[in-house]
mmCIF file of C-alpha atoms in Angstrom:
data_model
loop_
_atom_site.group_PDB
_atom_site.id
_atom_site.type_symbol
_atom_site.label_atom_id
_atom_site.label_comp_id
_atom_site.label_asym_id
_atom_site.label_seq_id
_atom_site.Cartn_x
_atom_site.Cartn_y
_atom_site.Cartn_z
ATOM 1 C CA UNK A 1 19.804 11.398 -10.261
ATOM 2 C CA UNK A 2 22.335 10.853 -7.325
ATOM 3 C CA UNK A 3 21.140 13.489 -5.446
ATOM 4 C CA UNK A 4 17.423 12.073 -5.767
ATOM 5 C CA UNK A 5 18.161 8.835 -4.705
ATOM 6 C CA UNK A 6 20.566 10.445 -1.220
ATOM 7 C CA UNK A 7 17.382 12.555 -0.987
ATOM 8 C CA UNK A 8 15.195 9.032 -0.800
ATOM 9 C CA UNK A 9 17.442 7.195 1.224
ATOM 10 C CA UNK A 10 17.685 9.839 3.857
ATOM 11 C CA UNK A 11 13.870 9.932 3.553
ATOM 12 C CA UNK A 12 13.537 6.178 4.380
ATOM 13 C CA UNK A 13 15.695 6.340 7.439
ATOM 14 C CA UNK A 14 14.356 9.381 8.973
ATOM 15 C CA UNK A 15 10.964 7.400 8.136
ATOM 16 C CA UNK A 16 11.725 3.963 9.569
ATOM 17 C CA UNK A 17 13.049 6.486 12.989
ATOM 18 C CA UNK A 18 9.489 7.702 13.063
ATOM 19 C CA UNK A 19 7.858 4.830 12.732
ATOM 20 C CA UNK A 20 9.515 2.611 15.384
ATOM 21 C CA UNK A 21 8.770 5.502 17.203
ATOM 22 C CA UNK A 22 5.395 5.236 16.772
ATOM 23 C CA UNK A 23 5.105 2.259 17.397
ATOM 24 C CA UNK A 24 6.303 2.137 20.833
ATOM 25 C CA UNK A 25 4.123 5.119 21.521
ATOM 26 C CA UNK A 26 1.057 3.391 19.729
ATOM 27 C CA UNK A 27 1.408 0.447 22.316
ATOM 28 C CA UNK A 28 1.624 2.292 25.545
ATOM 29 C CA UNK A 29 -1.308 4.978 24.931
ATOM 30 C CA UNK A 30 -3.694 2.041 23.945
ATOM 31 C CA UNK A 31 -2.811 -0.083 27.076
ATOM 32 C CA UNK A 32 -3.299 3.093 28.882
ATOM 33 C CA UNK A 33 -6.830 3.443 28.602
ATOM 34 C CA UNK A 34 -9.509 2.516 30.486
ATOM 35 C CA UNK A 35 -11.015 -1.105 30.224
ATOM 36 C CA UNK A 36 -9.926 -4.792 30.522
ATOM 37 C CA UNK A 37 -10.228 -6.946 27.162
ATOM 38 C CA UNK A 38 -10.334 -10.254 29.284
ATOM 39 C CA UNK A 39 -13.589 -8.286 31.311
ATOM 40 C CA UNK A 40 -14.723 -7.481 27.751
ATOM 41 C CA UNK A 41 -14.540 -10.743 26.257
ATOM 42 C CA UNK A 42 -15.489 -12.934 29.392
ATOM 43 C CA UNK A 43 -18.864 -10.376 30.469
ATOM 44 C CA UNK A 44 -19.893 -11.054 26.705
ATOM 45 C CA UNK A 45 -19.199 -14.858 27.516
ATOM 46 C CA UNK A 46 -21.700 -14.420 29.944
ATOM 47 C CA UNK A 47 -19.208 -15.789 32.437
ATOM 48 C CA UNK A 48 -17.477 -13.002 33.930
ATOM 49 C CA UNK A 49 -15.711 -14.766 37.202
ATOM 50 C CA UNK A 50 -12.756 -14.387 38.287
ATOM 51 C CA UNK A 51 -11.324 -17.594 37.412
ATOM 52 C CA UNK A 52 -12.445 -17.366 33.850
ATOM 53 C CA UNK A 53 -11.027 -13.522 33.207
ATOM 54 C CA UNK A 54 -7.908 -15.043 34.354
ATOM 55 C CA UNK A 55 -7.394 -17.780 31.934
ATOM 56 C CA UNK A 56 -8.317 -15.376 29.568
ATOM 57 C CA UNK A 57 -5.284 -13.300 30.775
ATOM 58 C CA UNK A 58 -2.712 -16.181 30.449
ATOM 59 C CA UNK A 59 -4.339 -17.296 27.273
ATOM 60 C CA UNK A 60 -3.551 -13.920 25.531
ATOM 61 C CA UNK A 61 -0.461 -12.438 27.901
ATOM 62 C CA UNK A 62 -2.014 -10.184 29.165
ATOM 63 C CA UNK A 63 -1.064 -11.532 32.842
ATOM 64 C CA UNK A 64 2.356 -10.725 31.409
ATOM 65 C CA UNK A 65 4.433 -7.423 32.385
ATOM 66 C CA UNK A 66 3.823 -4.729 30.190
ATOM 67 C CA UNK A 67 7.564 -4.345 29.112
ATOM 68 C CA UNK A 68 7.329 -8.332 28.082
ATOM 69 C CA UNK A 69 4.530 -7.490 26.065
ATOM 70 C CA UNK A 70 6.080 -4.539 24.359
ATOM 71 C CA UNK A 71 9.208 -6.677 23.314
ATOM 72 C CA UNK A 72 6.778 -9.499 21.946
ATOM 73 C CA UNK A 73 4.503 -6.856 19.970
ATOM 74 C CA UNK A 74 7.974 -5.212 18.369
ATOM 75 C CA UNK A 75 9.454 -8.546 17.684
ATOM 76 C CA UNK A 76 6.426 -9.724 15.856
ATOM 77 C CA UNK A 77 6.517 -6.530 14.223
ATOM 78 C CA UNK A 78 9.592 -6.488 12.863
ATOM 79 C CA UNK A 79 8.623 -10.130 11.435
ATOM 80 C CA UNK A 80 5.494 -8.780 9.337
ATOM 81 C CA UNK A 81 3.287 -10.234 12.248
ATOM 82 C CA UNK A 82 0.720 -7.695 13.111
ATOM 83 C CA UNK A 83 -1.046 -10.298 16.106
ATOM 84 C CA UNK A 84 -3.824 -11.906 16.779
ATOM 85 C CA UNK A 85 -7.517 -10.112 17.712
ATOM 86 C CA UNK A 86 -8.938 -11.063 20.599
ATOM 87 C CA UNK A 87 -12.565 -10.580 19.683
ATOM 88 C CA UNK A 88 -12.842 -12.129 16.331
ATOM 89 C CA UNK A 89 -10.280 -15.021 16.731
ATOM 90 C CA UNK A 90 -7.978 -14.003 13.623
ATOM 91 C CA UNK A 91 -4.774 -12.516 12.133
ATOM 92 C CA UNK A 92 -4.915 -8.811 12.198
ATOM 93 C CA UNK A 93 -2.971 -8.541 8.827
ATOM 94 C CA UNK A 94 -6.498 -10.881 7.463
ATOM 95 C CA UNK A 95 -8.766 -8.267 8.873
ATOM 96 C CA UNK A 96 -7.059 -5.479 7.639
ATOM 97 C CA UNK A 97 -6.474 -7.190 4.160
ATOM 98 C CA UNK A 98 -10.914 -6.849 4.433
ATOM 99 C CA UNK A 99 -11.662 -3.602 5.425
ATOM 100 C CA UNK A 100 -8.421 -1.669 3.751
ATOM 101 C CA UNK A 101 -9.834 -1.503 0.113
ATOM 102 C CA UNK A 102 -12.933 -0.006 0.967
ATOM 103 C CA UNK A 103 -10.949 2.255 3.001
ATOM 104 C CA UNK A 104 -8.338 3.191 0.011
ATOM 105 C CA UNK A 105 -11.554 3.267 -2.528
ATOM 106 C CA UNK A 106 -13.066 5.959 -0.396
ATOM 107 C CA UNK A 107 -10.401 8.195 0.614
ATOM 108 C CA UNK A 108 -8.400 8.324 -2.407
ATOM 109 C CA UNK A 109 -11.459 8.958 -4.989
ATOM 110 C CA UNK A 110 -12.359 11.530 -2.345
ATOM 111 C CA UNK A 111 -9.153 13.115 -2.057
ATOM 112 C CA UNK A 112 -8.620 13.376 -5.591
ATOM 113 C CA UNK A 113 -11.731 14.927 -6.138
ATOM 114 C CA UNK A 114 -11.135 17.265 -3.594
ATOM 115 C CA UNK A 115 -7.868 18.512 -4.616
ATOM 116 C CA UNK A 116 -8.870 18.630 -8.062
ATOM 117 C CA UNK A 117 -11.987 20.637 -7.601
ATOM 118 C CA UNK A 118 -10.518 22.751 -4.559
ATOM 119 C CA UNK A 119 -7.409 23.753 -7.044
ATOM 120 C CA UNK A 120 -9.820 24.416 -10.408
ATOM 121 C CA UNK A 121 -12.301 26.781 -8.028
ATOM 122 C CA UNK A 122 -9.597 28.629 -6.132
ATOM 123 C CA UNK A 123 -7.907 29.500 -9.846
ATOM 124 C CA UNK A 124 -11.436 30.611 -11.146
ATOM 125 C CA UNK A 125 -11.539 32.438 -8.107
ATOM 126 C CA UNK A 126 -8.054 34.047 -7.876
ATOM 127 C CA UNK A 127 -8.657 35.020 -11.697
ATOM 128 C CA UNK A 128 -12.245 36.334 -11.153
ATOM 129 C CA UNK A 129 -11.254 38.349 -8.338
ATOM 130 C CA UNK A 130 -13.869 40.764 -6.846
ATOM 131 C CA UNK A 131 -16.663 39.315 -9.035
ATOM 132 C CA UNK A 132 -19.650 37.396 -7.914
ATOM 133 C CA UNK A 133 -18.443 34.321 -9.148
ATOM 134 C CA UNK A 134 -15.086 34.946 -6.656
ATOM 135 C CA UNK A 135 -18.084 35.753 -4.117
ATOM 136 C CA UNK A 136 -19.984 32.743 -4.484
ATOM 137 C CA UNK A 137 -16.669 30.404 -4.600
ATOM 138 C CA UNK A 138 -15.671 32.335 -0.936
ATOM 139 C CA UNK A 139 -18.987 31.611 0.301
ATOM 140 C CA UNK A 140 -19.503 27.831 -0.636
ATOM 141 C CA UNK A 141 -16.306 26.926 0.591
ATOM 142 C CA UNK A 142 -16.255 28.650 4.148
ATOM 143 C CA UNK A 143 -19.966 26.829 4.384
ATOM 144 C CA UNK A 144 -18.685 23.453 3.596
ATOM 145 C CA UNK A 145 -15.347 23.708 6.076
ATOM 146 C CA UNK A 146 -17.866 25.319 8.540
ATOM 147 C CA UNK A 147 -20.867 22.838 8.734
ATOM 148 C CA UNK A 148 -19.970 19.488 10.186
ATOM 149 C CA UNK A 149 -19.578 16.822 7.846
ATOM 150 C CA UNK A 150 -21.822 14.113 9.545
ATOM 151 C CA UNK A 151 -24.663 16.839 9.360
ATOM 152 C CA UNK A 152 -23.568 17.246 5.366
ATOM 153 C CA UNK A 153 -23.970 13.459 5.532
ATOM 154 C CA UNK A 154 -27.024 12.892 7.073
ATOM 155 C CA UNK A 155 -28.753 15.625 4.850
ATOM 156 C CA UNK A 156 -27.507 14.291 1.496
ATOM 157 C CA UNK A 157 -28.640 10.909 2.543
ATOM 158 C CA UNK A 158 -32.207 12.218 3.127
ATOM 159 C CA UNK A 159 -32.067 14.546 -0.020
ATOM 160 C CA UNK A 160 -30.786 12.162 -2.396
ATOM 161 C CA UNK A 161 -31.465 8.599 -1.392
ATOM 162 C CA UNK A 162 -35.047 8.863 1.205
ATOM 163 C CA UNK A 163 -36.470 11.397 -0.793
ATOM 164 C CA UNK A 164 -35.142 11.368 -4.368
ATOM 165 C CA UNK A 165 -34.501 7.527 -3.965
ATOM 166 C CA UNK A 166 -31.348 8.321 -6.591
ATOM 167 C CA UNK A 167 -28.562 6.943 -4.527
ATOM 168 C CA UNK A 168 -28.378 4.276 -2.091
ATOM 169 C CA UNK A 169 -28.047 5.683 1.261
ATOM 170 C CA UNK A 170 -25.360 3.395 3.068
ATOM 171 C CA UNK A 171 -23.153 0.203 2.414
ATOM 172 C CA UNK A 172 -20.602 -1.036 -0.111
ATOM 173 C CA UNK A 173 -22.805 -2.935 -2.076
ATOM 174 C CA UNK A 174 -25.906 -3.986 -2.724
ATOM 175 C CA UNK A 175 -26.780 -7.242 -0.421
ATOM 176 C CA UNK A 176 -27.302 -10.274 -1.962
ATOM 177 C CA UNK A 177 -27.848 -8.822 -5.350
ATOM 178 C CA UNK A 178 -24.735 -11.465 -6.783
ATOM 179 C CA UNK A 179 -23.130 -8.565 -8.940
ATOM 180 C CA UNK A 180 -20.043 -9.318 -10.913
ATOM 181 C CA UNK A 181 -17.710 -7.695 -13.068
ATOM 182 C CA UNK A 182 -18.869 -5.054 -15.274
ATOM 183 C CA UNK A 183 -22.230 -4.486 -12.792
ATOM 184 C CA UNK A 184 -20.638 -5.074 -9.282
ATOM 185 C CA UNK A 185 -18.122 -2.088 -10.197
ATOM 186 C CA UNK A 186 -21.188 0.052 -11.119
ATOM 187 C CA UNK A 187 -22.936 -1.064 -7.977
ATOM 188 C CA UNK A 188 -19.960 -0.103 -5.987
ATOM 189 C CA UNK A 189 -19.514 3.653 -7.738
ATOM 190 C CA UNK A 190 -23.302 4.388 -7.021
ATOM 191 C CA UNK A 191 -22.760 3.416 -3.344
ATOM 192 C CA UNK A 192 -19.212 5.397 -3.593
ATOM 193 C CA UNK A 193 -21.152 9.217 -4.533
ATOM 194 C CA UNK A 194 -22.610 9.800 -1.041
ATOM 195 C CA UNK A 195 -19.895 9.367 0.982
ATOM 196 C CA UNK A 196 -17.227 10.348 -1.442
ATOM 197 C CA UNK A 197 -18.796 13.711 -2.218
ATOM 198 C CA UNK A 198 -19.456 14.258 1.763
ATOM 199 C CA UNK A 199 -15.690 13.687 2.652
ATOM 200 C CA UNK A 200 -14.469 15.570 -0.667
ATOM 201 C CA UNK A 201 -16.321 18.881 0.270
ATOM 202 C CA UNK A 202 -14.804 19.551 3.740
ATOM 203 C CA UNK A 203 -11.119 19.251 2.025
ATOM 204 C CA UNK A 204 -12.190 20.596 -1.470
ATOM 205 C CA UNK A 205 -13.047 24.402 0.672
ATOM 206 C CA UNK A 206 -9.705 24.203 2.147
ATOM 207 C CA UNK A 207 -7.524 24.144 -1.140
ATOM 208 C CA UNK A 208 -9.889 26.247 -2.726
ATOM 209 C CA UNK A 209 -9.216 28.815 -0.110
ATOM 210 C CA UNK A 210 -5.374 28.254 -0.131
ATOM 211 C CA UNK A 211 -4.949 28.103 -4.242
ATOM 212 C CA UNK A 212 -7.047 31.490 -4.155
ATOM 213 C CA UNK A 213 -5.023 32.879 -1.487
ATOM 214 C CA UNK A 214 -1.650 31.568 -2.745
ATOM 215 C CA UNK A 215 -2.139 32.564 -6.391
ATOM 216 C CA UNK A 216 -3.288 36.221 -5.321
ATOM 217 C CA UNK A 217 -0.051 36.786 -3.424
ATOM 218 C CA UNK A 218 2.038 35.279 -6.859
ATOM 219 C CA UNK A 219 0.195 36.910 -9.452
ATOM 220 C CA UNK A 220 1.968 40.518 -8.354
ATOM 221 C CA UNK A 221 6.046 39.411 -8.404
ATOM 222 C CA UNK A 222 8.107 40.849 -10.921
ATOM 223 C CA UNK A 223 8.346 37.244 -12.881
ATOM 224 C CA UNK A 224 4.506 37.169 -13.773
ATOM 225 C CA UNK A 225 4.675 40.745 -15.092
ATOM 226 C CA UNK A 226 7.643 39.786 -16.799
ATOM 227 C CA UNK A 227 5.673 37.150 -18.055
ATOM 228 C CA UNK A 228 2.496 39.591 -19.461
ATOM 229 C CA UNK A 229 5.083 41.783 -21.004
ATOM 230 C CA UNK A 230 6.415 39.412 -23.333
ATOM 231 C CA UNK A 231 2.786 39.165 -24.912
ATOM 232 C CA UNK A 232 2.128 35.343 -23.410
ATOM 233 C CA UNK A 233 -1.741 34.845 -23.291
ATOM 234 C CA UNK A 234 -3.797 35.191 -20.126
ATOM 235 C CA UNK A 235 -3.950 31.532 -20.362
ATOM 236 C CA UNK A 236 -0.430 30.546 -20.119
ATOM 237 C CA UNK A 237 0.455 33.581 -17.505
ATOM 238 C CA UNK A 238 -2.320 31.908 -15.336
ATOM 239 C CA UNK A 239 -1.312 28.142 -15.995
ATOM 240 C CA UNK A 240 2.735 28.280 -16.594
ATOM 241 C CA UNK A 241 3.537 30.927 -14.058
ATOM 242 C CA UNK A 242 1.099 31.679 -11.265
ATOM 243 C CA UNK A 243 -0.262 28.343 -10.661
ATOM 244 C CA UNK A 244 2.703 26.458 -11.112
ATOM 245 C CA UNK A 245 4.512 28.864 -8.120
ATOM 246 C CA UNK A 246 1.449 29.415 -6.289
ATOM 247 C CA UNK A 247 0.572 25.161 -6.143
ATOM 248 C CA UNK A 248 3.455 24.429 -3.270
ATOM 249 C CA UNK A 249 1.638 25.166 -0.210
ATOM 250 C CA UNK A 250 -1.408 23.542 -1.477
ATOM 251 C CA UNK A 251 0.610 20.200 -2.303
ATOM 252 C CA UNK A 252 2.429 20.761 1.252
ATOM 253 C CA UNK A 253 -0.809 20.501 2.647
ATOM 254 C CA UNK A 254 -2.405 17.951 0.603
ATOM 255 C CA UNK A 255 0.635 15.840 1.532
ATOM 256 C CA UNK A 256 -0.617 15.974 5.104
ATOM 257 C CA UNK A 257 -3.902 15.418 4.746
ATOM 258 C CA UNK A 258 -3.953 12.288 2.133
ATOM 259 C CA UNK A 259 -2.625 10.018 4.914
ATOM 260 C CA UNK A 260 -4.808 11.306 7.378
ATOM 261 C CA UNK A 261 -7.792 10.521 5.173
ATOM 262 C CA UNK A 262 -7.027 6.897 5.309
ATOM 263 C CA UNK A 263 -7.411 6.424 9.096
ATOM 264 C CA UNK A 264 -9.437 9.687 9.444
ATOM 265 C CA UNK A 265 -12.557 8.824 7.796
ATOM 266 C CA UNK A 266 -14.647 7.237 10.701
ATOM 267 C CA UNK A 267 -17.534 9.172 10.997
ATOM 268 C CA UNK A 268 -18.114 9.087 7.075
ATOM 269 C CA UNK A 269 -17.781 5.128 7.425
ATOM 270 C CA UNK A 270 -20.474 5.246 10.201
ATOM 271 C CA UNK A 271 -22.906 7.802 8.751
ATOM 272 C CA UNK A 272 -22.643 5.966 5.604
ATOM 273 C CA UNK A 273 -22.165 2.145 6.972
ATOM 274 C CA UNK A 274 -18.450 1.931 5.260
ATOM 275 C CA UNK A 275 -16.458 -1.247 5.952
ATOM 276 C CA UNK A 276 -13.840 0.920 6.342
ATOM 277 C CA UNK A 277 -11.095 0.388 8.802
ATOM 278 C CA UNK A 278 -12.320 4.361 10.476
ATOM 279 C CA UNK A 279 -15.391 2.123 11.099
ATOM 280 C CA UNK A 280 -12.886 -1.001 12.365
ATOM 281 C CA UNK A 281 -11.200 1.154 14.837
ATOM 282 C CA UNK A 282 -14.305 2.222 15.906
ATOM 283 C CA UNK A 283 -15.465 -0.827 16.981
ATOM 284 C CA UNK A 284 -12.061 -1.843 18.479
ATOM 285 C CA UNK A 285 -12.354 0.875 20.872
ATOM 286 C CA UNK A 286 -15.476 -0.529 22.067
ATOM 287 C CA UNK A 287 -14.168 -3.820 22.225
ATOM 288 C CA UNK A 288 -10.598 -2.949 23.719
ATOM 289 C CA UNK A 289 -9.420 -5.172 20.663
ATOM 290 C CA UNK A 290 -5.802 -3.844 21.228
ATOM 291 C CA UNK A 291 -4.462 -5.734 18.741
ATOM 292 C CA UNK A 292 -6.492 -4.233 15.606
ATOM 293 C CA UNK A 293 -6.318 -0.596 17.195
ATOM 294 C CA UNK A 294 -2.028 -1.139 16.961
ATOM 295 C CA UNK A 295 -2.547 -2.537 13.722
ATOM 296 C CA UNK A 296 -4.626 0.365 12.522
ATOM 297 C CA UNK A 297 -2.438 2.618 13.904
ATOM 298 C CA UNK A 298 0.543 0.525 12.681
ATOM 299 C CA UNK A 299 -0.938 1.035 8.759
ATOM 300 C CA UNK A 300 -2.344 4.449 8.920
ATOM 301 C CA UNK A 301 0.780 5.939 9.896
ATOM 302 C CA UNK A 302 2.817 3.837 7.403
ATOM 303 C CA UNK A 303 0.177 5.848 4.861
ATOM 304 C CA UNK A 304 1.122 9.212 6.341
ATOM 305 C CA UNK A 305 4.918 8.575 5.861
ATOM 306 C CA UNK A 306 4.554 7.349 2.110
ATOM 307 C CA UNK A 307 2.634 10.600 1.533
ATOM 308 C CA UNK A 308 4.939 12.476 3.320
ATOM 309 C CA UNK A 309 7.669 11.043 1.125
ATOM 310 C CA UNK A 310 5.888 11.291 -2.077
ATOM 311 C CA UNK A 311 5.263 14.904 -1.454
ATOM 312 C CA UNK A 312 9.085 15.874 -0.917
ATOM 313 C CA UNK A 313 9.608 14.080 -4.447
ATOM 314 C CA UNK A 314 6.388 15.670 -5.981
ATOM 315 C CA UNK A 315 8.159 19.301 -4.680
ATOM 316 C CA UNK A 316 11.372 18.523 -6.744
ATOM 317 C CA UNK A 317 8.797 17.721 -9.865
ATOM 318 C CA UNK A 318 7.195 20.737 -9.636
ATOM 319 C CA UNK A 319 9.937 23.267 -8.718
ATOM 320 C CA UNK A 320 13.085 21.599 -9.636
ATOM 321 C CA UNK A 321 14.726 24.170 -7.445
ATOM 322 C CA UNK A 322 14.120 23.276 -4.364
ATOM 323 C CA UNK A 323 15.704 19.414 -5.373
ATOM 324 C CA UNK A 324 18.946 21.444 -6.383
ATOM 325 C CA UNK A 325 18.316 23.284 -2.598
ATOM 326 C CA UNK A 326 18.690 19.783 -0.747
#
């Protein structure tokens, strides 16, 4: 239990490290780019002179050096202050707090899908080796990582909501329908299939592909033969001793990809018309709202280095060696 909690603790500094880190890194690559927010803001004002882009300037310090406005972003940072947006005249932490659950809803239900079904088909696939149905598992997956997902998108929209009319084709929830409860949770799954199943079948090919691969190159050590000689069933070789070895590199890359998900889902949140902050970022590029784009980045990569985390503990649950190795 000591060791666990030194293994945390080390995890959490390394982790805070990375994050300042990004931070600082965050702030100069966005102020880097191209575009003026005071030009933005004032041209939409329909009063783009020069006085008026430079009140605009003092008004939100951006007159200010950029080293002055690095040391005001990290010290509000450090204070749970994620700014101010310029567009939309609000606390970043209140537009986050909007768009983030429709972010988590999406990505996680999508992600555990994936890894769920990506693990069960690369197992039926391992174990079916050389068959059709190891054929047709190889096939669907390298067409699903191999066809862009918009396109998958865009086709299961016109399949299943224009021409079937089974689905709803975009949005959270249905507009001014008043749902609560009960009914505005079912409203919300039947807009969640679409763009769940879209994301989960890029991912869902990739650990299919890896479990397959993974539990092929396990399945012929010495332990699992062991294993078959002492008369265990095919069922408990498979479950106990292959997939339990073979799982590592899949949750080593699952770890990776769950907190990408979160901040990587834009084009699903536009196909699909997600209020999603993939959709939010979106739109801050176009508006040069630096403040939500650090915030975004600020809360994405917070997500990556909890997953991160929560896979070196999930290792230590799963092979309790490599805990004892640390």
């Amino acid at each position: 239990m000591l060791g666990f909690a030194q293994l945390f603790a080390s995890r959490l500094v390394k982790a805070l490290a990375i994050l300042i880190a990004i931070v600082v890194m965050n702030f100069f690559l966005v102020h880097a780019a191209p575009g003026d927010p005071a030009m933005v803001m004032a041209g939409e004002a329909g009063a783009a002179d020069e006085k008026f882009v430079a009140q605009l300037r003092e008004q939100f310090g951006l007159n200010r050096p950029l080293y002055e406005q690095l040391a005001t972003y990290v010290g509000k940072i450090a204070q749970g202050d994620l700014g101010f947006s310029y567009r939309q005249q609000r606390p970043v932490w209140s537009i986050l707090a909007e768009r983030l659950p429709a972010t988590l809803i999406l990505t996680l239900t999508a992600f555990a899908l994936a890894l769920a079904a990506g693990v069960a088909l690369g197992t039926l696939a391992a174990i079916t080796v050389g068959t059709w149905a190891d054929s047709a598992i190889t096939v669907v997956a390298l067409l699903a990582y191999a066809t862009p997902i918009y396109w998958i998108g865009l086709m299961m929209s016109l399949l299943f909501s224009i021409q079937l009319g089974w689905l709803p084709a975009f949005g959270y929830e249905t507009i001014g329908a008043g749902y609560t409860g009960l009914a505005h949770a079912a409203d919300v799954a039947q807009h969640l299939v679409l763009p769940v199943v879209t994301l989960a079948l890029f991912y869902m090919a990739g650990y299919a592909r890896l479990t397959r691969a993974s539990m092929l190159e396990v399945r012929g050590q010495d332990f699992v033969k062991t294993a078959k000689a002492k008369g265990l069933t095919p069922t408990r070789v498979v479950t106990r001793h292959i997939l339990r070895n073979a799982i590592l590199p899949v949750i080593t890359v699952a770890g990776i990809q769950a907190g990408q998900l979160v901040g990587g889902s834009i084009l699903i949140e536009t196909v699909f018309a997600w209020p999603g902050i993939g959709r939010l970022a979106f739109e801050a590029v176009l508006q040069r709202d630096y403040q939500v784009l650090l915030g975004i980045f600020l809360v994405t990569s917070v997500m990556v280095i909890l997953f991160n985390i929560l896979t070196d503990i999930l290792y230590g649950l799963v092979d309790p060696r490599i805990q004892a190795a640390r």
